mmCIF file with all atom_site columns, C-alpha atoms in Angstrom:
data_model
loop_
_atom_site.group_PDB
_atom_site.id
_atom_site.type_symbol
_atom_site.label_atom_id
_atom_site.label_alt_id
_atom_site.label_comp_id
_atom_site.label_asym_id
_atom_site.label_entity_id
_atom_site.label_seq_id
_atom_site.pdbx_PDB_ins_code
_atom_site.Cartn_x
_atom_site.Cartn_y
_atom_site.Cartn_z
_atom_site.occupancy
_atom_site.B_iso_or_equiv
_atom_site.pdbx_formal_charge
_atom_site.auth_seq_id
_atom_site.auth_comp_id
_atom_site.auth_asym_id
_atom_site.auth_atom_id
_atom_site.pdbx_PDB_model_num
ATOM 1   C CA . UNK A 1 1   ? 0.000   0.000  0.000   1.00 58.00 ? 218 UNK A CA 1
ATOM 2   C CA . UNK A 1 2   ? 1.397   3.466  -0.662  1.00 62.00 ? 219 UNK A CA 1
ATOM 3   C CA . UNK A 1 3   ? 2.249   5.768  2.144   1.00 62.00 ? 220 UNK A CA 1
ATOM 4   C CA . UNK A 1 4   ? 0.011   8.813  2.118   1.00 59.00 ? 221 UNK A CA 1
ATOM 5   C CA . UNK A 1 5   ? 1.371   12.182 1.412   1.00 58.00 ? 222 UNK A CA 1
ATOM 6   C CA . UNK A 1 6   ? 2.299   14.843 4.537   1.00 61.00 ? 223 UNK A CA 1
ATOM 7   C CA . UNK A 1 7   ? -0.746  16.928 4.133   1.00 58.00 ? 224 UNK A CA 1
ATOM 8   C CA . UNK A 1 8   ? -3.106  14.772 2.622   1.00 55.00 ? 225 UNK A CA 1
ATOM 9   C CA . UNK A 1 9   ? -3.762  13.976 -0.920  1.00 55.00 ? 226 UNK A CA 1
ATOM 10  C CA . UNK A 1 10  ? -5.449  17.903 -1.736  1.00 54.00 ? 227 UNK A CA 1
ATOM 11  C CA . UNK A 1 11  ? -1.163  18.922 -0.648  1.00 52.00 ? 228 UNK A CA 1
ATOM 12  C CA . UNK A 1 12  ? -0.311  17.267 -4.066  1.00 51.00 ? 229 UNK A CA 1
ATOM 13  C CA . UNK A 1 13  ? -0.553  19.369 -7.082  1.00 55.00 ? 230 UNK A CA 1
ATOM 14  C CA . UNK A 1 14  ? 1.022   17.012 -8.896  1.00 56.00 ? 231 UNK A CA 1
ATOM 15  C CA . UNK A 1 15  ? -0.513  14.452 -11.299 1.00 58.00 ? 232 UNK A CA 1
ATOM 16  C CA . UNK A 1 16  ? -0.012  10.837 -11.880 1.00 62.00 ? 233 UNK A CA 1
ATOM 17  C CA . UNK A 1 17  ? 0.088   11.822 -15.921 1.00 69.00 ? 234 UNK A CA 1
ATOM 18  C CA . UNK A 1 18  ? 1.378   14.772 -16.392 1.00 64.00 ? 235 UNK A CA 1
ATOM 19  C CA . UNK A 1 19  ? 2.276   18.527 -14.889 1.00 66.00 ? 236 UNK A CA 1
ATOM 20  C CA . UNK A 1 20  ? 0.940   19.783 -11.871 1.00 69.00 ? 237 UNK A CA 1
ATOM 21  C CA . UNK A 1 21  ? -2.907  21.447 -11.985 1.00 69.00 ? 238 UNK A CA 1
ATOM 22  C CA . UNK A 1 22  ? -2.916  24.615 -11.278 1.00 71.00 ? 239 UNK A CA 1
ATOM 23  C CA . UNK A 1 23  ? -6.690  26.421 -10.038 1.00 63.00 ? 240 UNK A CA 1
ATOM 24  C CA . UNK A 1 24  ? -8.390  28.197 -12.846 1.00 63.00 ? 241 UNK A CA 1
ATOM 25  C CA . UNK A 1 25  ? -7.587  32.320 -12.658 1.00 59.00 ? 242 UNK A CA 1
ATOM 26  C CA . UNK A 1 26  ? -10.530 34.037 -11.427 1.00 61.00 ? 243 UNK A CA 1
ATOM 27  C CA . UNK A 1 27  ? -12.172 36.792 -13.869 1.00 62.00 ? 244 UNK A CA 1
ATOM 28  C CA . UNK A 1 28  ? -11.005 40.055 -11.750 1.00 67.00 ? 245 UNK A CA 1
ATOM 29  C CA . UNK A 1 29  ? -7.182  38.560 -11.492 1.00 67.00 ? 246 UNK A CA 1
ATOM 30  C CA . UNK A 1 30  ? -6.715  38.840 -15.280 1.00 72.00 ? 247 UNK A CA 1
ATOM 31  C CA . UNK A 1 31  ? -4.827  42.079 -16.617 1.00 75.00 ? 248 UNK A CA 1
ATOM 32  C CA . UNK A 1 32  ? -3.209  42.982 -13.258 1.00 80.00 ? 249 UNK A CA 1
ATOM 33  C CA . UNK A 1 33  ? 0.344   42.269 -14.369 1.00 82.00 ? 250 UNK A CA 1
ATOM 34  C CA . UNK A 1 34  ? -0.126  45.429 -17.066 1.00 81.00 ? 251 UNK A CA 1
ATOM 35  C CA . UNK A 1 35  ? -1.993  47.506 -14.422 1.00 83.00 ? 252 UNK A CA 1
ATOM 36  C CA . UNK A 1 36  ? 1.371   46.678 -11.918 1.00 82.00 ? 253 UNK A CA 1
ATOM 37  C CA . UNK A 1 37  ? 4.074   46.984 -14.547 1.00 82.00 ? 254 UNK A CA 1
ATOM 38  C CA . UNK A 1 38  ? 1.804   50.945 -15.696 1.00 84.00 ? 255 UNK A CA 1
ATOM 39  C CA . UNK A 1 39  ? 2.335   51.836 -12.238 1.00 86.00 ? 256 UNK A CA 1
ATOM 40  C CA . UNK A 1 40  ? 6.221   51.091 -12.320 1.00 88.00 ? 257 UNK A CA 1
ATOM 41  C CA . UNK A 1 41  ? 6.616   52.835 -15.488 1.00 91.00 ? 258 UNK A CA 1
ATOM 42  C CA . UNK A 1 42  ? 7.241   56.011 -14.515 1.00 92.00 ? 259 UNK A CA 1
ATOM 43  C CA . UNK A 1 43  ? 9.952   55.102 -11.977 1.00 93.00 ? 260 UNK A CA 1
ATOM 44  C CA . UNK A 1 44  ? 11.589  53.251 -14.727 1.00 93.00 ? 261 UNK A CA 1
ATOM 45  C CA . UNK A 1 45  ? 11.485  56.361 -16.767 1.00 93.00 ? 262 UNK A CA 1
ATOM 46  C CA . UNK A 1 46  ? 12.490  58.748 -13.961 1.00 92.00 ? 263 UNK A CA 1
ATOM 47  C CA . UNK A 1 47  ? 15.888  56.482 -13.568 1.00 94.00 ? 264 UNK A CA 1
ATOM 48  C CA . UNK A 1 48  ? 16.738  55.876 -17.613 1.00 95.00 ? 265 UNK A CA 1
ATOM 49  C CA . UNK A 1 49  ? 16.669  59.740 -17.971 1.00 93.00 ? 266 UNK A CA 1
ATOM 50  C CA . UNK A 1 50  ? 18.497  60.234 -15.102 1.00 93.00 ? 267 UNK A CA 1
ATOM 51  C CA . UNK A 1 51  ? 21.086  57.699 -15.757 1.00 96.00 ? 268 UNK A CA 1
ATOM 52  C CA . UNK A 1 52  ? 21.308  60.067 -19.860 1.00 96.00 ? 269 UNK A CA 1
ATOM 53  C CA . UNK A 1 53  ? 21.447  63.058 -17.625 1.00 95.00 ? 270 UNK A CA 1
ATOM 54  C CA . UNK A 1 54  ? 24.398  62.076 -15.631 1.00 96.00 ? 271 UNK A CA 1
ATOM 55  C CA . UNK A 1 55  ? 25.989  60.729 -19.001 1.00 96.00 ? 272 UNK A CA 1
ATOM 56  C CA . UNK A 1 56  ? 25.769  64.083 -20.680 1.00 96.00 ? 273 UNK A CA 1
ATOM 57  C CA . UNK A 1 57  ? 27.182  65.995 -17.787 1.00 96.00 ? 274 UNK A CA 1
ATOM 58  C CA . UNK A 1 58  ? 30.264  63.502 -17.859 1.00 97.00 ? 275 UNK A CA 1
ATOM 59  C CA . UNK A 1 59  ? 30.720  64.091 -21.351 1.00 97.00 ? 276 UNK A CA 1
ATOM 60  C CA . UNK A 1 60  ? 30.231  68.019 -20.831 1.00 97.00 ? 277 UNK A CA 1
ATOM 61  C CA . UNK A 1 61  ? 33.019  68.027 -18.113 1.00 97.00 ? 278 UNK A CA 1
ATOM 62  C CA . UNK A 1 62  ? 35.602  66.215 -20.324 1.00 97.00 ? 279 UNK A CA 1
ATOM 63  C CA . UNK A 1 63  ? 34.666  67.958 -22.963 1.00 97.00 ? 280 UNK A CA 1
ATOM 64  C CA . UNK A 1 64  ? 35.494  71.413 -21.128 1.00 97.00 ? 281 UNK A CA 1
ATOM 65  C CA . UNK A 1 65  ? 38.893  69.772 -20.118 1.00 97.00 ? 282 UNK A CA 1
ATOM 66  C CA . UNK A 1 66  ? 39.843  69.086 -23.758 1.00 97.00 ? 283 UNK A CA 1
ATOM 67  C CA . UNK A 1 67  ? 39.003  72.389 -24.675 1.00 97.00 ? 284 UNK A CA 1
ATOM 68  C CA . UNK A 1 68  ? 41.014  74.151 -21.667 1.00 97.00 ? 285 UNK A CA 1
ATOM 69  C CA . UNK A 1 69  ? 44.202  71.727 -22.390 1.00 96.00 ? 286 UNK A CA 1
ATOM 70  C CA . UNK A 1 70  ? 44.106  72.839 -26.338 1.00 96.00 ? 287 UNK A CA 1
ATOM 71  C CA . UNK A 1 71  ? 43.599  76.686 -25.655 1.00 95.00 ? 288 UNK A CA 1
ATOM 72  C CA . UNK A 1 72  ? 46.794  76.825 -23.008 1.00 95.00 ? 289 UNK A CA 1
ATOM 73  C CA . UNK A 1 73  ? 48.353  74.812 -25.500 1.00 94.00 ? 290 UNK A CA 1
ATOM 74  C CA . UNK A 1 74  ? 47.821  77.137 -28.112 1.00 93.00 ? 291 UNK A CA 1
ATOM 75  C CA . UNK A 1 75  ? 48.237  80.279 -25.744 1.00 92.00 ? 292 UNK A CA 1
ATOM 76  C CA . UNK A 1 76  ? 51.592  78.896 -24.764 1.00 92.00 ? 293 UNK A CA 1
ATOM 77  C CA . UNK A 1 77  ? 53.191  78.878 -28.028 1.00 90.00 ? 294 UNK A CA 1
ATOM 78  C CA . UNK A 1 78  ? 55.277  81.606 -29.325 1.00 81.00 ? 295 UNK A CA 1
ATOM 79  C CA . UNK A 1 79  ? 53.690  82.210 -32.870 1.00 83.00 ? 296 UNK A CA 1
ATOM 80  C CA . UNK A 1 80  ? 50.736  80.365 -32.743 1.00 81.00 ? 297 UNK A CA 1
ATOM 81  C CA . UNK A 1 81  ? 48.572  79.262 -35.980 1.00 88.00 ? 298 UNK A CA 1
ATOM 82  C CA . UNK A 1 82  ? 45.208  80.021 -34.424 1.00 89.00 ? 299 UNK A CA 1
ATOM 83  C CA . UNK A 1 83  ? 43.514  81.984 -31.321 1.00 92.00 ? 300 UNK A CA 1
ATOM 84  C CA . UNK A 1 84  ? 43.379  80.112 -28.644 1.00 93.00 ? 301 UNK A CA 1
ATOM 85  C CA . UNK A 1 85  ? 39.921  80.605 -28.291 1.00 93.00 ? 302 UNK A CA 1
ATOM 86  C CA . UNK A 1 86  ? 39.473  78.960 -32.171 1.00 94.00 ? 303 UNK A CA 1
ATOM 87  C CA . UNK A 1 87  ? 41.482  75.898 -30.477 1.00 94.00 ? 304 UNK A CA 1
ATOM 88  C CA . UNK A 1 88  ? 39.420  75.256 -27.846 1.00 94.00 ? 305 UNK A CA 1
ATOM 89  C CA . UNK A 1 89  ? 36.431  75.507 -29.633 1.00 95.00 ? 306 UNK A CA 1
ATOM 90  C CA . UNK A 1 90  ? 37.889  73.594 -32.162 1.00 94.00 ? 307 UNK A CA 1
ATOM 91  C CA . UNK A 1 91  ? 38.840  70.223 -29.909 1.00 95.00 ? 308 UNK A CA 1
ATOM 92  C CA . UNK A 1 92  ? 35.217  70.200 -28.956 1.00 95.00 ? 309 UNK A CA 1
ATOM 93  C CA . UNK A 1 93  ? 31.833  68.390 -29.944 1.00 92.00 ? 310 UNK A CA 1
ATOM 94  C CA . UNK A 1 94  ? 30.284  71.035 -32.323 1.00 89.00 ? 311 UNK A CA 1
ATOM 95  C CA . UNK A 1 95  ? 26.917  70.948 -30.371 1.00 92.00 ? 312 UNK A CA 1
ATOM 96  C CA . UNK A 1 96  ? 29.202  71.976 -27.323 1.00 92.00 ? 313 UNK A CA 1
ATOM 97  C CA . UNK A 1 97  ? 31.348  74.529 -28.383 1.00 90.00 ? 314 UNK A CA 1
ATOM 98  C CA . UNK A 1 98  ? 28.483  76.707 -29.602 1.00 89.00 ? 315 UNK A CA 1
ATOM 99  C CA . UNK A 1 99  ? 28.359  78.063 -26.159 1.00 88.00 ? 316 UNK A CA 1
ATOM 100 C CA . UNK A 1 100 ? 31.416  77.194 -25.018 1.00 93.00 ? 317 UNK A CA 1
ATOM 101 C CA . UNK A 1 101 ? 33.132  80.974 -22.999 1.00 94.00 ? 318 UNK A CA 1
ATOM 102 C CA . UNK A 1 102 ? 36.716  80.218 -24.054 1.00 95.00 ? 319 UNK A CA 1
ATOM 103 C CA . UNK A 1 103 ? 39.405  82.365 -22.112 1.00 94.00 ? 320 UNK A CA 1
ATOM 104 C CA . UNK A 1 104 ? 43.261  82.630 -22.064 1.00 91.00 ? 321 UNK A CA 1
ATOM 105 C CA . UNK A 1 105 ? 46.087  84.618 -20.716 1.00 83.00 ? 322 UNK A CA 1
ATOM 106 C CA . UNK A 1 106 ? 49.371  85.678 -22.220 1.00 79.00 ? 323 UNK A CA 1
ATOM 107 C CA . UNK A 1 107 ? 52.510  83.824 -21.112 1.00 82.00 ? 324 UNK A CA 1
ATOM 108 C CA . UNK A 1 108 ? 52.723  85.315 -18.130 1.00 79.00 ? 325 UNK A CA 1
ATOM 109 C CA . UNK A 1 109 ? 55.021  84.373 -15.184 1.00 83.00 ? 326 UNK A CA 1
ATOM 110 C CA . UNK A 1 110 ? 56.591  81.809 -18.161 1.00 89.00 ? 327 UNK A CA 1
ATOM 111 C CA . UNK A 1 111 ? 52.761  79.818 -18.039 1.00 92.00 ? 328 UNK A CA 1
ATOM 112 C CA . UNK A 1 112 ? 49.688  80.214 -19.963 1.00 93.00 ? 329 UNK A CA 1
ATOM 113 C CA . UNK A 1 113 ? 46.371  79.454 -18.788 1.00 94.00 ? 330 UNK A CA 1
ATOM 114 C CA . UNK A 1 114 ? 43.148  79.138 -19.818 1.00 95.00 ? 331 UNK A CA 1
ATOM 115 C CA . UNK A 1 115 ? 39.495  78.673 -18.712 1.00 96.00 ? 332 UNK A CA 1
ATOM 116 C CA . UNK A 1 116 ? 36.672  77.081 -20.321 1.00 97.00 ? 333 UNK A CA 1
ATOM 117 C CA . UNK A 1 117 ? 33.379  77.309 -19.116 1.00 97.00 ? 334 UNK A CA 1
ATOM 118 C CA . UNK A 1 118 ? 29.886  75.437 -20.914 1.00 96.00 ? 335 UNK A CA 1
ATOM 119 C CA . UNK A 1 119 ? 26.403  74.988 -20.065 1.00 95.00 ? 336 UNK A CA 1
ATOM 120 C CA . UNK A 1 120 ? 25.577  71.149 -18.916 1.00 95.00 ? 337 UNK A CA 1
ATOM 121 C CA . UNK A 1 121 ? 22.672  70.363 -21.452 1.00 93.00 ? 338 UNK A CA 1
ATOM 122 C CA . UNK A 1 122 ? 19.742  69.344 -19.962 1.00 93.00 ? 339 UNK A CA 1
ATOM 123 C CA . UNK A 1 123 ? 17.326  66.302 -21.296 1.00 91.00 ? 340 UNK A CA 1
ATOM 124 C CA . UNK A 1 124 ? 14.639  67.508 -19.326 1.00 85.00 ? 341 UNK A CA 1
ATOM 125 C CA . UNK A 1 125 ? 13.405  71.379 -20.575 1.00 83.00 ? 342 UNK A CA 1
ATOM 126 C CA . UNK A 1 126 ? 12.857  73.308 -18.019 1.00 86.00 ? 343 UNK A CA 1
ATOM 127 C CA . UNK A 1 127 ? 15.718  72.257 -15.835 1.00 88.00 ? 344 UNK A CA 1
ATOM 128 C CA . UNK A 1 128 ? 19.162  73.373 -15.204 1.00 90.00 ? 345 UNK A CA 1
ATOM 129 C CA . UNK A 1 129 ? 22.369  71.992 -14.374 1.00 92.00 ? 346 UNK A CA 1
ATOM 130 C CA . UNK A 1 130 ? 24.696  74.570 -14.533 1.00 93.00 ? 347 UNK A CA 1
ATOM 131 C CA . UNK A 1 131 ? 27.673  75.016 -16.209 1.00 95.00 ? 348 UNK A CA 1
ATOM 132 C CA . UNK A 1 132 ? 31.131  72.773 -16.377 1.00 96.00 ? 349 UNK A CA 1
ATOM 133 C CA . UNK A 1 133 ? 34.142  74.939 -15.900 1.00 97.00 ? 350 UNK A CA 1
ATOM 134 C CA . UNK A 1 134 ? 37.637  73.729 -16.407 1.00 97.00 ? 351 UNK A CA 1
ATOM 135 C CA . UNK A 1 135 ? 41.375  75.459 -16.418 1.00 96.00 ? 352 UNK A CA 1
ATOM 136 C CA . UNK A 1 136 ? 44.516  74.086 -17.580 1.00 96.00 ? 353 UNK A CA 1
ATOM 137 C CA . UNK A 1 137 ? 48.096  75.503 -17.444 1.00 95.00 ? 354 UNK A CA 1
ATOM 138 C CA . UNK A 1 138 ? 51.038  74.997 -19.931 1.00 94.00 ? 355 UNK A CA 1
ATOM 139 C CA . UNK A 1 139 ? 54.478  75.869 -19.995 1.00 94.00 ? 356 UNK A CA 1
ATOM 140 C CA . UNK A 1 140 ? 55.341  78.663 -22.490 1.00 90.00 ? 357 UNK A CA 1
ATOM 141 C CA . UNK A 1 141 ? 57.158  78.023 -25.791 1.00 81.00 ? 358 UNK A CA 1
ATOM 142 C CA . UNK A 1 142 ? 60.407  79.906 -25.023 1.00 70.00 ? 359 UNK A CA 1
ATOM 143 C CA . UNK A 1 143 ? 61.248  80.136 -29.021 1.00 63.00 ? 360 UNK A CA 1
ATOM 144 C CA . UNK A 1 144 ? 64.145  77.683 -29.037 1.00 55.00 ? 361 UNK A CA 1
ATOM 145 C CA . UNK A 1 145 ? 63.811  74.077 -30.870 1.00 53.00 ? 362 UNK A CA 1
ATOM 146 C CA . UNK A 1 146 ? 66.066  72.375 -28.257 1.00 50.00 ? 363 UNK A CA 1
ATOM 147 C CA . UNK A 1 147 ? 64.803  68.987 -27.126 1.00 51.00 ? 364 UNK A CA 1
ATOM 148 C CA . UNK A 1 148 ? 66.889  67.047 -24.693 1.00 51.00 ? 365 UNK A CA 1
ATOM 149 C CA . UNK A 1 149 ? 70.055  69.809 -24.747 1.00 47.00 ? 366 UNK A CA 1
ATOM 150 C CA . UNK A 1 150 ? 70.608  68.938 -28.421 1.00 46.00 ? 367 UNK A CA 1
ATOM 151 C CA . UNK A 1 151 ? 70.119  71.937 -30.871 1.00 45.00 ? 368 UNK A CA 1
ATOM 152 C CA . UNK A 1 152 ? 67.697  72.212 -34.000 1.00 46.00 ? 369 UNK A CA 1
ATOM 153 C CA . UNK A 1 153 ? 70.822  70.103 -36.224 1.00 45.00 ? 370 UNK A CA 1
ATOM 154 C CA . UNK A 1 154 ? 70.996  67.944 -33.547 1.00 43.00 ? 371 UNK A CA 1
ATOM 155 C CA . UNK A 1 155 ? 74.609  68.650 -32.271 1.00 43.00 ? 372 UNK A CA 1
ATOM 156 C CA . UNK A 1 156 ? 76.008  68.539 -29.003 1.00 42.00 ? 373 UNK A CA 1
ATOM 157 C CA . UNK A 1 157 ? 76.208  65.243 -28.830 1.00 36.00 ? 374 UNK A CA 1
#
């Protein structure tokens, strides 16, 4: 004789021939998977434009940084090619440097510096973020071609 389930035989979902039974759904119970996942949706939207947000600032602030670098690069050269407000722009996204404020000192002090400042772009309207400011100093080009003691033909050594 077999031993009787713990529980009784109503414990047992399970089927001699096949997969377990499962009670029919009732009428009202149908649909609330949708209502649940509506109600969630605008938490999951809050958080994926968020996570853009933060994404866009990151890019803004090393964008700045690239800009800043390539102005006191330019600033620091004796007879540069371009202003080093044009270089700064000009090592930017376009969509960035269109309001990039691009500023840069002589060599003064044997150093140039500059400052780049840009609006953080906002994927919400209506909202602001401020701006992304960045500086960067060079050494100035002193006019001389000597690397490593060695002159322009490469004597002295």
């Amino acid at each position: 004789m077999a031993r009787p389930r713990p529980g009784g035989p109503a414990a047992s979902a399970e089927r001699a021939d096949g997969p377990a039974v499962t009670a029919p759904r009732r009428g009202r119970d149908q649909g609330s998977a949708s209502i649940e996942f509506l109600g969630f949706l605008p938490v999951l939207l809050i958080v994926a434009l968020a996570a853009v947000q933060l994404g866009l600032a990151a890019y803004t602030v090393q964008q700045t940084g690239t800009a800043a670098r390539a102005a006191a690069r330019t600033a620091s050269l004796d007879e540069p090619r371009t202003s080093p407000a044009a270089a700064g722009q000009a090592a930017m996204s376009g969509w960035l440097a269109d309001g990039a404020d691009v500023s840069s000192g002589g060599c003064g002090g044997g150093q140039a510096r500059a400052t780049v400042t840009v609006e953080i772009p906002s994927v919400i309207p209506g909202f602001d973020f401020g701006s992304a400011r960045r500086s960067a100093t060079m050494p100035c080009d002193d006019g001389s071609d000597d690397i490593g003691g060695a002159g322009a033909g490469g004597e002295g050594r």
